[in-house]
Backbone as ProteinMPNN parsed JSONL, in Angstrom:
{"seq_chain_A": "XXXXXXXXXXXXXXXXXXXXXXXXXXXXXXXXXXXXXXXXXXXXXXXXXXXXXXXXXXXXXXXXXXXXXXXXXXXXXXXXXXXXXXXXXXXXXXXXXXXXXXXXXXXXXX", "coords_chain_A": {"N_chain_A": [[-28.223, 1.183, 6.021], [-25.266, -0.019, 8.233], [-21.962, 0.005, 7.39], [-19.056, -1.746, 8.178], [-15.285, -0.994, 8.162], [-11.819, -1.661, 8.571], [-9.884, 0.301, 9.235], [-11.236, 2.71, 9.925], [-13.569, 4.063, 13.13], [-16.25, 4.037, 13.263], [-19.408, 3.677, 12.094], [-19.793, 3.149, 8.564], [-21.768, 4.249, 6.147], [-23.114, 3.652, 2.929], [-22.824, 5.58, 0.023], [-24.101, 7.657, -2.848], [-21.951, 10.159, -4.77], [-23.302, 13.278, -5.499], [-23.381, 14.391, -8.882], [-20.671, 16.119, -10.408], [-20.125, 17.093, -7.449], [-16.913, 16.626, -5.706], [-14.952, 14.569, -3.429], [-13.084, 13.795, -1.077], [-11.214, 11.084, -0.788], [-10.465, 9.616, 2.266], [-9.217, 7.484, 2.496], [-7.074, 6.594, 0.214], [-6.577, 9.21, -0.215], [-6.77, 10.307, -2.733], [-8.713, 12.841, -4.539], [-12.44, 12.076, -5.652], [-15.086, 10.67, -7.092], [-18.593, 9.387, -7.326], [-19.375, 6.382, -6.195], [-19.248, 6.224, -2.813], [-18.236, 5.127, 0.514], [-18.963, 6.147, 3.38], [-18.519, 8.292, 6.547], [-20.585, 10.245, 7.862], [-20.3, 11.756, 10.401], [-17.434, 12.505, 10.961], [-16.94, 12.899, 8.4], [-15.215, 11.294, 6.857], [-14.259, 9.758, 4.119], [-14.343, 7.068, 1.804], [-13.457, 5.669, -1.217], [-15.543, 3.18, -3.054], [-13.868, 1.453, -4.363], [-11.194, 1.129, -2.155], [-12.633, 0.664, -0.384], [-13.166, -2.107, -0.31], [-10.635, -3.059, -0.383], [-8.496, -5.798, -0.755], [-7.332, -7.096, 2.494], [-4.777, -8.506, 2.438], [-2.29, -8.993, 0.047], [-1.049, -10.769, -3.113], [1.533, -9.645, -4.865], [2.505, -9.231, -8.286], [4.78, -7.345, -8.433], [6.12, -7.457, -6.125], [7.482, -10.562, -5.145], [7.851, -11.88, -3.027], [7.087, -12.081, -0.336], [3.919, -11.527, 1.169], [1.67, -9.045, 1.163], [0.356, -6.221, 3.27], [-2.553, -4.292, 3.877], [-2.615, -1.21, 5.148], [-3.444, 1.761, 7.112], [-2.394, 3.601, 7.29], [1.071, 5.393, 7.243], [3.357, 3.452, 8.921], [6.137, 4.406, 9.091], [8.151, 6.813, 10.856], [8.02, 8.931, 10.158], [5.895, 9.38, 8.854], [4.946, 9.078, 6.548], [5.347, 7.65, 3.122], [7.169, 5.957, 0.632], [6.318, 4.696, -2.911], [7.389, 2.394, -4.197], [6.544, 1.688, -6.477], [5.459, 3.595, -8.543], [7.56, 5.453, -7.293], [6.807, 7.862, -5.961], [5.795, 9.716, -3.526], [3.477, 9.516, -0.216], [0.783, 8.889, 1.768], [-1.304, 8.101, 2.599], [-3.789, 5.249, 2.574], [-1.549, 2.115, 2.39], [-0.246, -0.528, 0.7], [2.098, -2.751, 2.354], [5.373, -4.392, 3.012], [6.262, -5.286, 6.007], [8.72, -6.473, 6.41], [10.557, -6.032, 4.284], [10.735, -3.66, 3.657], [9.158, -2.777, 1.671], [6.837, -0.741, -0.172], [3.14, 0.45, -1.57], [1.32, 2.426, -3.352], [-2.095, 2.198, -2.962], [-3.597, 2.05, -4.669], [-1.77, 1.977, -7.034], [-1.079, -0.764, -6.891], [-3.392, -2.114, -7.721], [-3.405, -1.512, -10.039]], "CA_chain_A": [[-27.401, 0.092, 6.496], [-24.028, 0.344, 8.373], [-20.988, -0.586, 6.853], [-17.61, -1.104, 9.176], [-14.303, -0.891, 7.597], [-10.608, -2.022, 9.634], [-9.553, 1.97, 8.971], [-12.61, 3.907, 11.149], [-14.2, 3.513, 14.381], [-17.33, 4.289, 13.425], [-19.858, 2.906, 10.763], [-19.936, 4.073, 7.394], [-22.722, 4.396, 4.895], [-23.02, 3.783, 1.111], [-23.46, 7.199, -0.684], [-23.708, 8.006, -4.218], [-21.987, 11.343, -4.741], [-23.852, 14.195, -6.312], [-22.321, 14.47, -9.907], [-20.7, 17.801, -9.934], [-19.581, 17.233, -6.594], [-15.462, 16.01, -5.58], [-14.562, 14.341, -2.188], [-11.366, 13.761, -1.204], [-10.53, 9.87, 0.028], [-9.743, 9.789, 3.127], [-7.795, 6.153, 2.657], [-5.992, 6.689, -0.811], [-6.007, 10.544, -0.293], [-7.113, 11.182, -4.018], [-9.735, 13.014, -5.308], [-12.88, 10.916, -5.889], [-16.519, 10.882, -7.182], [-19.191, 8.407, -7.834], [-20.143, 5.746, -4.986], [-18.468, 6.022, -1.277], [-18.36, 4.781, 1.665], [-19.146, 7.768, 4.42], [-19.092, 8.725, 7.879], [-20.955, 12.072, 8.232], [-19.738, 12.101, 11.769], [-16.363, 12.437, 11.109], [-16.449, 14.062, 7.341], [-14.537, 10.46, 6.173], [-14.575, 9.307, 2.906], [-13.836, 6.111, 1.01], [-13.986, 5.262, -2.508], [-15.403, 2.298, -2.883], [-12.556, 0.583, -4.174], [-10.326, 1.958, -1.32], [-13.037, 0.24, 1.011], [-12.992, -3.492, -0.601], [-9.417, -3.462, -1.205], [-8.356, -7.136, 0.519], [-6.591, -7.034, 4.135], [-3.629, -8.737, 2.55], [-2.255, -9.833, -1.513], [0.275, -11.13, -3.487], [1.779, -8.906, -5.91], [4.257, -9.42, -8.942], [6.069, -6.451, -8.252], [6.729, -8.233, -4.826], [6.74, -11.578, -5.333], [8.901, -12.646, -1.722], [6.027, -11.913, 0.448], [2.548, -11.276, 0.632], [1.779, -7.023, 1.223], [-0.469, -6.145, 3.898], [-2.709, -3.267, 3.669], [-2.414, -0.759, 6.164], [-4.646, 3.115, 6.872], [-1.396, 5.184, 7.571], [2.371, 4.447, 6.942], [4.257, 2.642, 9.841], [7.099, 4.827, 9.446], [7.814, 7.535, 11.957], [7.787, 10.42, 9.192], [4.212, 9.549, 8.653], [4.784, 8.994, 4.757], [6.23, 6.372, 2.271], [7.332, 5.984, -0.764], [5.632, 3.802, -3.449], [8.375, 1.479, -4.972], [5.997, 1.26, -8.337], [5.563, 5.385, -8.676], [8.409, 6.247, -7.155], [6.227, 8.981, -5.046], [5.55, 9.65, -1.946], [2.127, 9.262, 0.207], [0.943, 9.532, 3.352], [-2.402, 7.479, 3.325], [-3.445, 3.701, 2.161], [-0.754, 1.725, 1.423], [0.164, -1.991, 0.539], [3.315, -2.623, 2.921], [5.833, -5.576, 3.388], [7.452, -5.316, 6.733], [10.252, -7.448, 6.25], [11.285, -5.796, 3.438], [10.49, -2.188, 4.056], [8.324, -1.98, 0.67], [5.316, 0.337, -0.019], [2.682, 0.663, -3.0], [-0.202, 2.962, -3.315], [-3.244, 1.124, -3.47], [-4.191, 2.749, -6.582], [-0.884, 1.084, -7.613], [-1.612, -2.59, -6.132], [-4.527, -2.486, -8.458], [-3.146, -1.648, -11.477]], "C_chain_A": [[-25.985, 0.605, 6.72], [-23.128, -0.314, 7.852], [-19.556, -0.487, 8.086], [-16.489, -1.656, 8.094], [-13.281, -0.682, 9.119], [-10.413, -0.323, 9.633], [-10.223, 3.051, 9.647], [-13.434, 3.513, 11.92], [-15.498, 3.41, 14.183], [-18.278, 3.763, 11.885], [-20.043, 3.781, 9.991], [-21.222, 3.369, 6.223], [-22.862, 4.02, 3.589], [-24.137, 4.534, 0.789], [-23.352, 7.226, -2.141], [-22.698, 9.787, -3.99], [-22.782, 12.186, -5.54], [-22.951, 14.268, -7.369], [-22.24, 16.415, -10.008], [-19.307, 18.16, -9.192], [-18.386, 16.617, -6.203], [-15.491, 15.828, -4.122], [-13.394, 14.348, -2.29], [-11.225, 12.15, -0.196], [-10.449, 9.626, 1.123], [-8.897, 8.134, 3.562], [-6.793, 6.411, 1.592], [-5.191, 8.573, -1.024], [-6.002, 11.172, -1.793], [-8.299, 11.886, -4.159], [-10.992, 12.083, -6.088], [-14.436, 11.633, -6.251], [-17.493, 9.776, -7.187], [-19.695, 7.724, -6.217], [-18.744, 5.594, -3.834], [-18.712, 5.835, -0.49], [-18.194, 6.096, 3.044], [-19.351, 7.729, 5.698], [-19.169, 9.897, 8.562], [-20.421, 12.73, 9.438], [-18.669, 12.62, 11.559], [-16.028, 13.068, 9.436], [-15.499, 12.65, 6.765], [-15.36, 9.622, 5.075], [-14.248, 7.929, 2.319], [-13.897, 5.675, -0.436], [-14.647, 3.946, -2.81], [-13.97, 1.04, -3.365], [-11.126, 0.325, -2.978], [-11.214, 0.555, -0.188], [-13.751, -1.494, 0.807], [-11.707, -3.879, -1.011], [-9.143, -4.625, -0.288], [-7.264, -6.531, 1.308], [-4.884, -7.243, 3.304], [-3.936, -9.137, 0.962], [-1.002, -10.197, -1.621], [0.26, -10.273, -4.37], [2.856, -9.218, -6.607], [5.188, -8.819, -8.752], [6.82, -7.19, -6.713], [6.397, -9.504, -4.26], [7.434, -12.536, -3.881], [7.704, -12.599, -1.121], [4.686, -11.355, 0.454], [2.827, -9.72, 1.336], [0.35, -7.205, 1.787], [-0.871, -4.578, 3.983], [-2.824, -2.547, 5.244], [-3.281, 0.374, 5.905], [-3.723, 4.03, 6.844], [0.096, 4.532, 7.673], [2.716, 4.568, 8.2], [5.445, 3.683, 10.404], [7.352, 6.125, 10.268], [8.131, 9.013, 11.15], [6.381, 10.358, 9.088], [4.28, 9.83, 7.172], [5.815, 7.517, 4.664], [6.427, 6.977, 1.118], [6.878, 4.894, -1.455], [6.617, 3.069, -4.22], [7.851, 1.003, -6.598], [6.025, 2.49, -9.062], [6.366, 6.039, -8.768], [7.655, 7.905, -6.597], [5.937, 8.744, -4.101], [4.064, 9.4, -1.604], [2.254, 9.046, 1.832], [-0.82, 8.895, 3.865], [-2.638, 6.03, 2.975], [-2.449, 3.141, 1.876], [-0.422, 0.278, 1.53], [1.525, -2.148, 1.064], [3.9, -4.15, 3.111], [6.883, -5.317, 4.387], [8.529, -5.353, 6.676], [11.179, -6.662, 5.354], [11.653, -3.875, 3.088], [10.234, -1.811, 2.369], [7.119, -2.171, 0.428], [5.278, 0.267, -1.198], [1.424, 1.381, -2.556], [-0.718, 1.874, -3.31], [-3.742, 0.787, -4.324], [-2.768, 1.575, -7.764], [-1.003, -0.251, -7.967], [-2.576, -3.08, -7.532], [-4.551, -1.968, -9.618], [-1.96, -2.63, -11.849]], "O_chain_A": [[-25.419, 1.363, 5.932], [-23.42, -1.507, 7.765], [-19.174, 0.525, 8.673], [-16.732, -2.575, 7.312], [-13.521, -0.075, 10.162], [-11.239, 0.173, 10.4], [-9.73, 4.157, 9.865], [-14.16, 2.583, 11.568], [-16.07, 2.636, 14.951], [-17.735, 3.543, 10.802], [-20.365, 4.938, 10.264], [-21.354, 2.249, 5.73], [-21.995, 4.791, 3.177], [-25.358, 4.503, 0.943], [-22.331, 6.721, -2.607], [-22.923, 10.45, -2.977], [-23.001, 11.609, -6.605], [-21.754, 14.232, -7.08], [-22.999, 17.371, -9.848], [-18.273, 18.759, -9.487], [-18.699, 15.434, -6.334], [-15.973, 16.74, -3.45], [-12.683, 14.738, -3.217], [-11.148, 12.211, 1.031], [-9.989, 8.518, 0.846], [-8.251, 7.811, 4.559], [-5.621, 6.466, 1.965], [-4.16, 9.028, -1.519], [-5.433, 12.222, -2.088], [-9.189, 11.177, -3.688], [-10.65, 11.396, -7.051], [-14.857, 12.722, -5.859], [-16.787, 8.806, -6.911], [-20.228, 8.371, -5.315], [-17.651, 5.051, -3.995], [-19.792, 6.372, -0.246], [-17.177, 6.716, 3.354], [-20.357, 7.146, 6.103], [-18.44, 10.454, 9.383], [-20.143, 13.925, 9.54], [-18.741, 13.708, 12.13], [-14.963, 13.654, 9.244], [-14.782, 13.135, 5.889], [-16.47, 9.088, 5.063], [-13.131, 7.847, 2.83], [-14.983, 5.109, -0.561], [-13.633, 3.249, -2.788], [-13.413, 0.131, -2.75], [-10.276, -0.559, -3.078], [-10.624, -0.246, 0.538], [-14.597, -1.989, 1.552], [-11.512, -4.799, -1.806], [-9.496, -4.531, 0.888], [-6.468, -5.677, 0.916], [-3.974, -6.43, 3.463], [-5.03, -9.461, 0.499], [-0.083, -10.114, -0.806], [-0.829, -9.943, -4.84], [3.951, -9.463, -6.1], [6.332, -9.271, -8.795], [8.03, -7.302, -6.512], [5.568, -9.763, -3.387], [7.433, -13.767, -3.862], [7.037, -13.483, -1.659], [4.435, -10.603, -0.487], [3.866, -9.334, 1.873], [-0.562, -7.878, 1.305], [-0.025, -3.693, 4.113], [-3.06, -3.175, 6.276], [-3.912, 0.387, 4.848], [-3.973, 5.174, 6.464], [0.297, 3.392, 8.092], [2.49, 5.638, 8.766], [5.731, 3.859, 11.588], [6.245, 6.658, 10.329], [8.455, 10.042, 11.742], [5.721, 11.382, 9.259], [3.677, 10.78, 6.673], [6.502, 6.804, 5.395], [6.064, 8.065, 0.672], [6.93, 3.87, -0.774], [6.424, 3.425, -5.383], [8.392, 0.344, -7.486], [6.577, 2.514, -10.162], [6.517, 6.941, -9.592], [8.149, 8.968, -6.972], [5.774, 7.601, -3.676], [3.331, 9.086, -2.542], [3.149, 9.027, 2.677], [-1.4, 9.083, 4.934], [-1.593, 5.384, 3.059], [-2.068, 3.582, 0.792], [-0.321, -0.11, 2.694], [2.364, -1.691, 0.288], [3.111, -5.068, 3.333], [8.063, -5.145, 4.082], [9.331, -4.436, 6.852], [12.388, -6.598, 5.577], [12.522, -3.234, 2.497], [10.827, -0.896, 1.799], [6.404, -3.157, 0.606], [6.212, 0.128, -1.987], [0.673, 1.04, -1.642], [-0.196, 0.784, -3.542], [-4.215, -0.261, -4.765], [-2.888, 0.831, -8.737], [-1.022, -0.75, -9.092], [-2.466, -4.128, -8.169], [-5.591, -1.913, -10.274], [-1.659, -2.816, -13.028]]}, "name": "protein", "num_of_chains": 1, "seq": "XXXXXXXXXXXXXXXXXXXXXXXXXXXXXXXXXXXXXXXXXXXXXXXXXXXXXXXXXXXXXXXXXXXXXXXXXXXXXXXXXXXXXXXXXXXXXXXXXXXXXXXXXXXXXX"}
């Protein structure tokens, strides 16, 4: 069965990984194992959490506006910074236009 996700053109799979074996994200950009979302075509990965995270939330850390998730930062460096971390990134991230602030995802959801 295909799976589509807003983030890749093409349908993705649900894989277990081999235990053992490490992917690498290709929305949060971490290191990942266990069950993902895949499209062999293209070598892209998802964690599953990465690939049910909601479109849009509210968050306490940013409680003015709701934070819309995005596949790649907006800004014309092609990175952000995470306003909860205080690090940089360069793939998923929870963004509020208006306000020009960014959160990992990994963040969002802790």
């Amino acid at each position: 069965m295909e799976f589509r996700h807003f983030s890749h053109n093409h349908g993705l799979v649900y894989h277990q990984v081999v235990q053992g074996s490490e992917i690498h994200c290709s929305g949060c950009k971490s290191a990942g194992s266990g069950n993902v979302y895949v499209c062999w075509q293209c070598s892209y990965f998802l964690h599953e959490h990465c690939f049910r995270s909601e479109r849009s939330l509210k968050h306490p850390s940013h409680p003015l506006h709701p934070l819309t998730l995005v596949p790649s930062p907006t800004y014309p460096s092609g990175s952000f910074f995470c306003n909860s971390c205080n690090l940089g990134g360069d793939g998923f991230s929870y963004t509020c236009s208006e306000c020009e602030f960014d959160i990992h995802v990994h963040c969002a959801l802790n």
